[in-house]
Amino acid sequence: MNQVQNFTKGFLKENPILVMVLGACPALATTSSMINGLGMGLATTFVLLGSNTVVSLMKNLIPDKVRIPAFIVVIATFVTIVDLVMNAFVPSLYEALGIFIPLIVVNCIVLGRAEAFASKNTVWSSVVDGAGMGLGFTAALGVLGAIREILGSGAIGGFKFISGDGILVFILAPGAFIALGYMIAIVKKINKA
Amino acid sequence: MNNILNVSPSPHLSSPETTRRLMYGVVIALVPALAASIYYFGMGAIIVTLTSVLSCVAVEYLVQKFILKTKPSVKDGSAVVTGLLLAFNVPSNLPIWIIIIGAIISIGVAKMTFGGLGSNPFNPALVGRVFLLISFPVQMTSWPVPSGFRTGYLDAVTGATPLGILTEGVKAGESVASLMEKVPTHMQLFYGYMGGSMGEIAAAALILGGIYMLWKKIISWHIPVSILMSVALFTGILWLADPTIYADPGFHLLTGGIMLGAIFMATDYVTSPMTHKGMIIYGVGIGVITVLIRTWGAYPEGVSFAILIMNAFVPLLNMYIKPKRFGKEVKHG
Amino acid sequence: MSSTVLLTIAMLSVLGLLAAMILYFVAQKFKVVEDPRIDLVNEALPGANCGGCGYTGCRAFAEALVKSTSFEGLNCPVGGADTMGKVAVILDRQPVALEPKVAVVRCNGTPDNAARTSYYDGAMSCRIAHSLYGGTTGCHYGCFGCGDCVLACKFDAMYMDPMTELPVILDDKCVACGACVKECPRNIIELRKRNKKDRKIYVSCVNKDKGGPARKACKVACIGCGKCVKVCPYDAITMDNNLAFIDSYKCKLCRKCVPECPTGAILEIGFPVKEQKPAEPAEAITD
Amino acid sequence: MEFILLIISAILVNNIVLAQFLGVCPFLGVSNKVSTAIGMSGAVTFVMVLATMVTYLIYTYVLVPLGIGFMQTIAYILVIASLVQMVEIILKKISQPLYQALGIFLPLITTNCAVLGVAILVIKKDYNLVEGIVYGAATAIGFGLALVILAGIREQLELADVPSGMKGAPIALVTAGILALAFMGFAGLV
Amino acid sequence: MAKMQSSLKNMMFSLTLISVGASAALGFVYEMTKEPIALTALNKKLDAIKQVVPEFTNNPNDDMFMLPTGEGNSLEVYPARSGEEVVGYAVRSYTNNGFSGYIGFMVGFLPDGTIYNISVLEHKETPGLGTKLVPEGTPEKPEFKDQFKGKNPAEFSLKVKKDGGSVDAITAATISSRAFCEGVQRAYNTFEKGGLK
Amino acid sequence: MFKTFPKGGIHPPENKLTADKPTVILPVPPQVTVPVSQHIGAPATPVVEKGAAVLAGQVIAEAKGFVSTNIHSPVSGKVSKIDTVVDTTGYKQTAVIIDVEGDEWVTTVDRSSVLVKEITLTREEIIGRCRQCGLVGMGGATFPTHIKLTVPAGKSCDMVIINGVECEPYLTSDHRLMLEKGAEVLTGVTIIMKALGVERAVVGIEANKPDAISHLTELAKDFKGITVQPLKVKYPQGGEKQLIKACTGREVPSGGLPIDVGVVVQNVGTAFAVYEAVQKNKPLVERVVTVTGKSVTNPGNFLVRIGTPVTALIEAAGGMPDDTGKVVNGGPMMGKALAITEVPVTKGTSGILLFPAAASRRAEVLPCIRCGKCSSACAMGLEPWLISVLSEKGMWDQAEKEKITDCMECGACTYTCPAKRPLLDYIRLGKSTVIRMAREKITK
Ligand SMILES: Cc1cc2nc3c(=O)[nH]c(=O)nc-3n(C[C@H](O)[C@H](O)[C@H](O)COP(=O)(O)O)c2cc1C
Ligand SMILES: Cc1cc2nc3c(=O)[nH]c(=O)nc-3n(C[C@H](O)[C@H](O)[C@H](O)COP(=O)(O)O)c2cc1C
Ligand SMILES: Cc1cc2nc3c(=O)[nH]c(=O)nc-3n(C[C@H](O)[C@H](O)[C@H](O)COP(=O)(O)O)c2cc1C
Ligand SMILES: Cc1cc2nc3c(=O)[nH]c(=O)nc-3n(C[C@H](O)[C@H](O)[C@H](O)CO)c2cc1C
Ligand code: SF4
Ligand code: SF4
Ligand code: SF4
Ligand code: SF4
Ligand code: FES
């Protein structure tokens, strides 16, 4: 696989959330607006990049049997770093994402990538993979956030284009599930074609 | 040989009952209630009903034609029933565009997404209704007050529903007795003189429709009766326990969507259990959840939610409550 | 370094060590129960779970492959030689060369050829129709046309031709999984050797009636006259129960039998047009 | 009374999956069959209660006194991962039937963000140990309820003709959405 | 480099190595972010105070004191001074009766008890409904909160009109509005009882 | 007074057009086609050759194995050929084709219509005679009678139930038989009782045949141990499990046979055939067939020789109406549609029913609306909507758990379904598949 493919596969063909349906919780919980979705996506991307890099760097230093705990430690470290940094420098986003920042640690994409890709590939491939997957995730969250924001509050990126409210359900839990459901269906269709 | 014969497995007879006949039977049963709401709400009722029915049918047709690419099935009449019941569940001054969104949700999301007639686990009209209620709380809770036939549509005078008055009042610390003076009498409630969703108001007309459906064997008594009984029982107990904060069972039975829900919506075949025992459990569940929401929840009315929640349990009920099989099982060597 | 950093390091090291020890003992106590090669083989398989291999799914087949000592009789028709090659590498074995196959519909009972004697009006299922009665035409062996095989095909390699009311197999999509063969209650579909350019010669009929009734039921029935058997230089054709059968492994595609057949029951497909033969609806099958 | 409200809140009003979006992956992944859903619910309940308890103790008696509260995430995840492993070993030793019933779900639970989420929420909400345990148990029951309901519906949908594009995750999500819609009716109960 | 075998020694070594590396990095980042995090929290509070009282020159956070509510707990009060003169008090109030429970406010009073402004610090109300408590409007398009500005609770009944008060509730969000009133009332009561008026 | 079974059941329009039409004896046709398999079980083996002369009542095919029975020539004449022909099953079967010459009978047969009440044969002889005379159940299943009369070891039988229900719409052959040959039928019942060694027999008759009820009640006074039980009109009361439940309250266990509750059920036609075989030594070579249908000019009940072409019967009833779209062998609920009418009458042919084209096509199939009407109609307490879709989707294991094998194929569910789903079509498929798989498991 060349690096371009390696990078782009995360967007449609192997999109973590839209195809593999991993990391559904943050995808639902943090997409009540586009900005939040993107923020969450970027935070995840950072962790993914970091953990992929470290894991592929250390892949030969880690005996097989402890690889999972080792990966978890690496991932958790990056997550905590993100947590602290966001708390310090982007407090409003930090508050909006709340508990879902520490929860990046259990996002299956991160561990999955470390396990399935980074522990078997070179550093550079792993970085590209992490970036692709992370940005694919980010893009999906951004689009989902945008859809929910447009429908739910009649705004985009916080900029309102209608007076009054939108279809409120879309910024609430049910709307999140339903919107993601249709989004996955559409991506399935696109991937098939 | 003069002609080619048709060959099919037996049986070679079929009852005259068809899906279409059942659906139009429900439509006929809904006519008295429709007449009542036109009488009380006038033009608004007509506009809302027409918009809802037409848009439900249109959504079904368009989804099948352009998205699913299957044979259009609108003539089976189920979309008409959904349209009517959606209209019955909203205020008669609801703007047309909101009704259309409701139809898209009811038919497009709650029905066609699952595979159309017969596949949907949730009652389409109620999904539409609850979706609208949560999305457009303002429009969905400004209830026109009943009056003689009125030609206005959006400009209707609005007021609270009896249940709304009750819930608000009790929360504000008023006694039920004093609140009862602010709401119509039980007799007025029975004939439908109250604010509320378009089709839910006239208990008398709804019961008439229910009797028709029972007579035509479109529905069986199990669901409506178990809902009404459990509501009466539960509210009765509360009322006896403390009549100053809980209203009497009669009031609960005649207000809100209980009658409409019990007779027309909880009985939807697709989303209700298959066995009589299952139906009774389902009905009791609806009754209990309704009272729970009405008395302790944020919403003054809970029938729609209760039915949707029990809809979710229907597959489990069907799975674990089976009809009595003929003959005990024996081991064969 | 501040005390927090030191504490952090201490804390995490303790945790890390604890985790490592627990996991070590777990690993010691419960040695790997499953051969890790099963996963590898499973990954190499196409993942269609079609059952063409004769197992309940790809994973079951992977287990069978790992357990087996040779590839005799084990083949994934979907992945074909490619996949089996990959598996062979994983398991360090010699792949068994298997010739690719393709499914062929052995009935040509179009409404023109076999007149309808009744109209089937039951549930659209060949199995149900088959368990109900002999057939919609005088031929009690041929295709019912309800399309059970098409539904069975997981690879979109079949469709029902509304004109001929017969199933059509798309050679380029067929992976010879055999699902349709199993599904057909009439045993009409056969997996045959795949020849170059998808050429094929076969008896497109399964009617075992004697000549007279067979002919009466269907214009293109095999009447069991035996002319083709005689003319075949490679002994590829056998006659059983009034029905000729061409063995696709013996047949050398010489086409001698084709003009011999008085009813046109033998079809040749994929060959350059030799002579203009009138009304051969079977040509429609290939494209 | 307070506990009853806490329980109702955790099961119905603020259902962990339907309202709080935690544990959505197993909610979608293990809801194909009612029987597996029931097994999963049992396993989650068990682990969640245990994890809440242990993490609570670690947080209050180790991390806070040492002044390294920020280590919460990393400590919790390691604790939960090891805990799940240990449970698996112990279960295998002491009760084969229980292991057969729950064992296959245990590895899935490590990456279930509901478990970690609840552990974090218990601290965030300032619950004491008992409240934390009750909250953990009720949350798990709420998870189980949603999971079993969804499994029932999905098993029924197996028999229906769901449009091919919607099959699998999409229809499960739309169903979950409508379920969440229905559960909103419980709003305000506590 | 060959892959390490899974021996106990290797496993411990590897995990310890990773743990030490990870915790070193963590400790470092923690040290680095400790101050900005504390600063952010403080700024947030000061921002809230700034919003609800007139211009001040002191650091209200340093001058903070507690006043009992009379319900068994106390509220934080932040006096705002311009020079030596007290220009207002920011009272950190709360209510538990919001649609989704807790709502935290900063209520600013002028020394005579008139409400200067109110800011919602924390809430979990429903987007689109209860959230309408938060925004500040313009004179042309006033929002819910704006009706409190310049009102003195001594004569302005802090109850929604449905309950016989003077407050226009947010449409379809009476519960939130009611809770809001309650929180403001609590701040006022505390303020009044504390003898600051 | 009127008993019935408790759960399920339907009431399709009865349409008993030929209830008052006395049985007409149809002339012997010029050629008969006698399939060698007219019963459940192994086909009989032909014992005559092409060109052989045969007498009416002569064995032309011998039983092969235990579950099998003899086939007799219904006419005298010459065997024209032995060939495969399509019969009422819709499949090609071996049949003996006989060109009729005269009407000569085997001399041992007593053809007089004198009622012989006294039973001289012993139990074993009765059963042997039934086997010899090729008796099969006339109620539709054509199960060899001698087997049913042999109580298997370890089981015991305490009563016989005679099935005079004829719950299928249109059909009246049993009804006519009870009216016209009541005494013979009851004698036959007595013989069956003797063969089984029981003291008690109940004749179940539905309330829509009041004349038959009163006639047989009257006659039964002269027969010891026989009572007539009037039943409510409800399909499928004729199903043996339902009939037993209705008459005795006993419930045949799932997967069991009537003998498990000590009962043997025989059709009235079978009782009559037993009478003729035992008292008159007459093999089963003719039977009463109802030819009916709303478009038929002259519907009626006909006594015909086995092997007579169905076309001849239709001619006798006024010919095939031009718009005929479907011809059914048997009743409208359980009968088998014929692809062609050039098929012979067999021992199991109880009626020929003609449907005009307009009524012969099934309506468009719509999705199941889960109304539960099929479950309510099912007398076996099954969930037809479920087992049919399980079968459609090939989920055999689950179908087995849902007791698909208990279905008696009555078709009440398909009849009731408002969505017009072909429930029974799929259930039958599932049932046979599940049974086959269970058998394969045993043999493995
Ligand atoms: C999901 C949901 C969220 C709601 N959120 C709020 C809220 O945040 N604040 C509020 O006052 N009411 C909220 N409501 C509405 C209340 O339940 C109640 O109907 C309303 O506050 C009182 O009605 P009124 O203002 O129309 O008199 C919500 C309702 C639902 C269904
Ligand atoms: C495999 C098989 C075995 C049977 N064995 C007996 C038997 O031992 N005794 C008996 O009285 N009937 C036996 N029967 C006959 C059944 O009880 C029943 O009368 C027959 O299948 C026709 O019933 P139906 O027309 O209701 O389907 C048997 C039937 C079958 C198919
Ligand atoms: C649905 C159903 C309906 C039946 N209806 C009748 C009927 O009306 N009359 C009848 O004699 N047998 C009927 N049978 C057949 C009986 O179950 C049983 O096989 C028969 O009475 C046994 O007697 P036989 O062996 O003498 O035929 C019916 C069977 C089924 C499954
Ligand atoms: C008795 C009866 C009640 C029905 N009730 C409803 C209803 O409450 N809501 C609705 O959308 N459709 C209703 N329908 C129509 C139809 O069953 C429904 O649209 C299906 O759920 C669509 O699959 C009803 C139909 C019948 C026969
Ligand atoms: S005779 Fe042969 S080709 Fe014709 S319909 Fe039968 S099987 Fe098909
Ligand atoms: S046509 Fe038949 S053999 Fe070929 S892929 Fe399809 S099902 Fe398999
Ligand atoms: S055909 Fe079978 S499933 Fe249908 S009603 Fe009769 S016994 Fe029940
Ligand atoms: S009667 Fe028909 S529509 Fe009703 S449940 Fe049965 S199969 Fe479904
Ligand atoms: S992201 Fe929450 S469980 Fe997967």
Short mmCIF file of N, CA and C in Angstrom, two decimals, chain A residues 21-25 28-29 69 72-73 76-77 79-80 84 98-100 102-103 105-106 108 111 169 172-174 176-178 180-182 184-185 188, chain D residues 17-25 28 70 73-74 77-78 81 110-111 113 116-117 120-121 124 164-167 169-170 173-174 176-177 180-181 184:
data_model
loop_
_atom_site.label_atom_id
_atom_site.label_comp_id
_atom_site.label_asym_id
_atom_site.label_seq_id
_atom_site.Cartn_x
_atom_site.Cartn_y
_atom_site.Cartn_z
N VAL A 21 -17.45 1.59 12.82
CA VAL A 21 -18.32 1.91 13.96
C VAL A 21 -17.59 1.71 15.29
N LEU A 22 -16.41 2.29 15.37
CA LEU A 22 -15.67 2.29 16.63
C LEU A 22 -15.64 3.73 17.13
N GLY A 23 -15.61 3.86 18.43
CA GLY A 23 -15.59 5.21 18.99
C GLY A 23 -16.91 5.91 18.81
N ALA A 24 -17.98 5.13 18.95
CA ALA A 24 -19.30 5.71 18.71
C ALA A 24 -19.68 6.72 19.79
N CYS A 25 -19.21 6.49 21.00
CA CYS A 25 -19.65 7.38 22.08
C CYS A 25 -19.24 8.83 21.84
N LEU A 28 -21.11 10.47 19.10
CA LEU A 28 -22.48 10.89 19.36
C LEU A 28 -22.51 12.04 20.35
N ALA A 29 -21.64 11.94 21.37
CA ALA A 29 -21.78 12.85 22.49
C ALA A 29 -21.24 14.23 22.20
N PRO A 69 -1.12 -4.07 27.91
CA PRO A 69 -0.91 -3.07 28.96
C PRO A 69 0.09 -2.00 28.56
N ILE A 72 -1.67 0.37 26.46
CA ILE A 72 -2.63 1.17 27.24
C ILE A 72 -1.90 2.27 28.00
N VAL A 73 -0.76 1.94 28.56
CA VAL A 73 -0.01 2.96 29.29
C VAL A 73 0.37 4.09 28.34
N ALA A 76 -2.79 6.03 27.46
CA ALA A 76 -3.30 6.79 28.59
C ALA A 76 -2.43 8.01 28.86
N THR A 77 -1.14 7.85 28.64
CA THR A 77 -0.26 8.99 28.85
C THR A 77 -0.61 10.13 27.89
N VAL A 79 -3.40 10.59 26.41
CA VAL A 79 -4.71 11.12 26.74
C VAL A 79 -4.61 12.11 27.88
N THR A 80 -3.84 11.74 28.90
CA THR A 80 -3.71 12.66 30.03
C THR A 80 -3.04 13.95 29.60
N LEU A 84 -4.69 17.57 30.11
CA LEU A 84 -4.08 18.69 30.83
C LEU A 84 -3.93 19.91 29.93
N GLY A 98 -15.87 17.57 28.07
CA GLY A 98 -16.03 16.94 29.37
C GLY A 98 -15.38 15.58 29.50
N ILE A 99 -16.16 14.65 29.97
CA ILE A 99 -15.66 13.32 30.30
C ILE A 99 -15.13 12.58 29.08
N PHE A 100 -15.48 13.03 27.90
CA PHE A 100 -15.07 12.27 26.72
C PHE A 100 -13.61 12.43 26.36
N PRO A 102 -10.96 12.14 28.75
CA PRO A 102 -10.31 10.96 29.34
C PRO A 102 -10.76 9.66 28.68
N LEU A 103 -11.96 9.65 28.14
CA LEU A 103 -12.45 8.40 27.57
C LEU A 103 -11.81 8.05 26.23
N VAL A 105 -9.13 7.18 25.94
CA VAL A 105 -8.28 6.04 26.27
C VAL A 105 -8.94 4.70 25.92
N VAL A 106 -10.26 4.64 26.03
CA VAL A 106 -10.92 3.38 25.69
C VAL A 106 -11.50 3.39 24.28
N CYS A 108 -11.81 2.43 20.91
CA CYS A 108 -11.21 1.25 20.30
C CYS A 108 -10.31 1.58 19.12
N LEU A 111 -6.53 1.97 20.43
CA LEU A 111 -5.91 0.70 20.75
C LEU A 111 -5.85 -0.19 19.50
N VAL A 169 -34.50 18.15 18.32
CA VAL A 169 -34.10 16.76 18.55
C VAL A 169 -32.67 16.52 18.09
N LEU A 172 -30.12 16.83 20.55
CA LEU A 172 -30.29 15.95 21.71
C LEU A 172 -29.88 14.52 21.34
N ALA A 173 -29.93 13.65 22.35
CA ALA A 173 -29.48 12.28 22.14
C ALA A 173 -30.14 11.57 20.95
N PRO A 174 -31.47 11.58 20.84
CA PRO A 174 -32.08 10.81 19.75
C PRO A 174 -31.58 11.24 18.39
N ALA A 176 -28.77 12.49 17.64
CA ALA A 176 -27.41 12.04 17.41
C ALA A 176 -27.41 10.63 16.85
N PHE A 177 -28.17 9.76 17.50
CA PHE A 177 -28.24 8.37 17.03
C PHE A 177 -28.76 8.31 15.60
N ILE A 178 -29.87 9.01 15.38
CA ILE A 178 -30.52 8.90 14.07
C ILE A 178 -29.61 9.46 12.99
N LEU A 180 -26.36 9.78 12.95
CA LEU A 180 -25.21 8.89 12.70
C LEU A 180 -25.66 7.66 11.92
N GLY A 181 -26.83 7.14 12.28
CA GLY A 181 -27.35 5.97 11.56
C GLY A 181 -27.44 6.23 10.07
N TYR A 182 -28.05 7.33 9.70
CA TYR A 182 -28.19 7.61 8.27
C TYR A 182 -26.84 7.90 7.63
N ILE A 184 -23.98 6.61 8.39
CA ILE A 184 -23.31 5.34 8.12
C ILE A 184 -23.91 4.66 6.90
N ALA A 185 -25.24 4.72 6.81
CA ALA A 185 -25.90 4.10 5.67
C ALA A 185 -25.42 4.73 4.37
N LYS A 188 -21.91 3.71 3.55
CA LYS A 188 -21.94 2.33 3.08
C LYS A 188 -22.25 2.30 1.58
N VAL D 17 -26.53 4.70 28.08
CA VAL D 17 -26.33 4.70 26.62
C VAL D 17 -27.24 5.71 25.95
N LEU D 18 -28.51 5.68 26.32
CA LEU D 18 -29.48 6.44 25.55
C LEU D 18 -29.41 7.92 25.82
N ALA D 19 -28.94 8.30 27.01
CA ALA D 19 -28.90 9.73 27.29
C ALA D 19 -27.47 10.23 27.46
N GLN D 20 -26.58 9.35 27.90
CA GLN D 20 -25.23 9.83 28.18
C GLN D 20 -24.19 9.38 27.17
N PHE D 21 -24.59 8.55 26.26
CA PHE D 21 -23.67 8.11 25.20
C PHE D 21 -22.43 7.42 25.74
N LEU D 22 -22.58 6.56 26.70
CA LEU D 22 -21.42 5.79 27.11
C LEU D 22 -21.70 4.32 26.82
N GLY D 23 -20.68 3.63 26.35
CA GLY D 23 -20.86 2.20 26.07
C GLY D 23 -21.64 1.94 24.80
N VAL D 24 -21.54 2.85 23.85
CA VAL D 24 -22.32 2.67 22.63
C VAL D 24 -21.77 1.53 21.77
N CYS D 25 -20.45 1.34 21.78
CA CYS D 25 -19.89 0.29 20.92
C CYS D 25 -20.44 -1.09 21.28
N LEU D 28 -24.07 -1.45 20.37
CA LEU D 28 -24.34 -1.78 18.97
C LEU D 28 -23.80 -3.17 18.63
N PHE D 70 -4.33 13.98 38.71
CA PHE D 70 -4.33 13.97 37.24
C PHE D 70 -3.99 12.60 36.66
N THR D 73 -6.95 8.96 34.94
CA THR D 73 -7.24 8.19 33.74
C THR D 73 -6.34 6.98 33.62
N ILE D 74 -5.07 7.25 33.72
CA ILE D 74 -4.10 6.20 33.47
C ILE D 74 -4.19 5.12 34.55
N ILE D 77 -7.55 3.06 34.02
CA ILE D 77 -7.62 2.13 32.89
C ILE D 77 -6.77 0.90 33.18
N LEU D 78 -5.65 1.12 33.84
CA LEU D 78 -4.83 -0.04 34.19
C LEU D 78 -5.55 -0.91 35.20
N ALA D 81 -8.36 -2.76 33.41
CA ALA D 81 -7.85 -3.82 32.53
C ALA D 81 -7.38 -5.02 33.35
N THR D 110 -13.27 -4.31 28.72
CA THR D 110 -12.14 -3.41 28.92
C THR D 110 -12.28 -2.16 28.09
N THR D 111 -12.73 -2.34 26.87
CA THR D 111 -12.83 -1.17 26.00
C THR D 111 -14.23 -0.58 26.00
N CYS D 113 -16.50 2.04 27.19
CA CYS D 113 -16.20 3.28 27.88
C CYS D 113 -17.18 3.56 28.99
N LEU D 116 -15.25 2.78 32.44
CA LEU D 116 -14.35 3.86 32.82
C LEU D 116 -15.15 5.13 33.09
N GLY D 117 -16.15 5.36 32.24
CA GLY D 117 -16.97 6.56 32.38
C GLY D 117 -17.62 6.62 33.74
N ILE D 120 -15.21 7.47 36.45
CA ILE D 120 -14.87 8.89 36.48
C ILE D 120 -16.04 9.72 37.01
N LEU D 121 -17.26 9.36 36.56
CA LEU D 121 -18.44 10.14 36.97
C LEU D 121 -18.67 10.09 38.46
N LYS D 124 -16.59 12.64 39.85
CA LYS D 124 -17.06 13.95 39.43
C LYS D 124 -18.29 14.38 40.21
N SER D 164 -31.46 -2.99 2.37
CA SER D 164 -30.10 -3.53 2.53
C SER D 164 -29.12 -2.48 3.04
N GLY D 165 -29.27 -1.24 2.59
CA GLY D 165 -28.34 -0.21 3.02
C GLY D 165 -28.42 0.08 4.50
N MET D 166 -29.59 -0.19 5.08
CA MET D 166 -29.78 0.15 6.48
C MET D 166 -29.41 -1.00 7.40
N LYS D 167 -29.16 -2.14 6.85
CA LYS D 167 -28.91 -3.30 7.71
C LYS D 167 -27.67 -3.10 8.58
N ALA D 169 -25.39 -1.72 11.55
CA ALA D 169 -25.25 -0.57 12.45
C ALA D 169 -26.28 0.53 12.17
N PRO D 170 -26.53 0.90 10.91
CA PRO D 170 -27.47 2.02 10.71
C PRO D 170 -28.83 1.79 11.35
N LEU D 173 -28.72 2.02 15.02
CA LEU D 173 -28.61 3.40 15.50
C LEU D 173 -29.95 4.12 15.42
N VAL D 174 -30.65 3.94 14.32
CA VAL D 174 -31.95 4.61 14.21
C VAL D 174 -32.89 4.08 15.29
N ALA D 176 -32.01 2.87 18.15
CA ALA D 176 -31.55 3.45 19.41
C ALA D 176 -32.03 4.88 19.53
N GLY D 177 -32.00 5.60 18.41
CA GLY D 177 -32.47 6.99 18.43
C GLY D 177 -33.92 7.08 18.86
N ALA D 180 -34.20 6.32 22.42
CA ALA D 180 -33.80 7.48 23.23
C ALA D 180 -34.93 8.50 23.28
N LEU D 181 -35.59 8.64 22.14
CA LEU D 181 -36.73 9.56 22.06
C LEU D 181 -37.80 9.14 23.06
N MET D 184 -37.00 9.79 26.62
CA MET D 184 -37.05 11.18 27.06
C MET D 184 -38.33 11.47 27.83
#
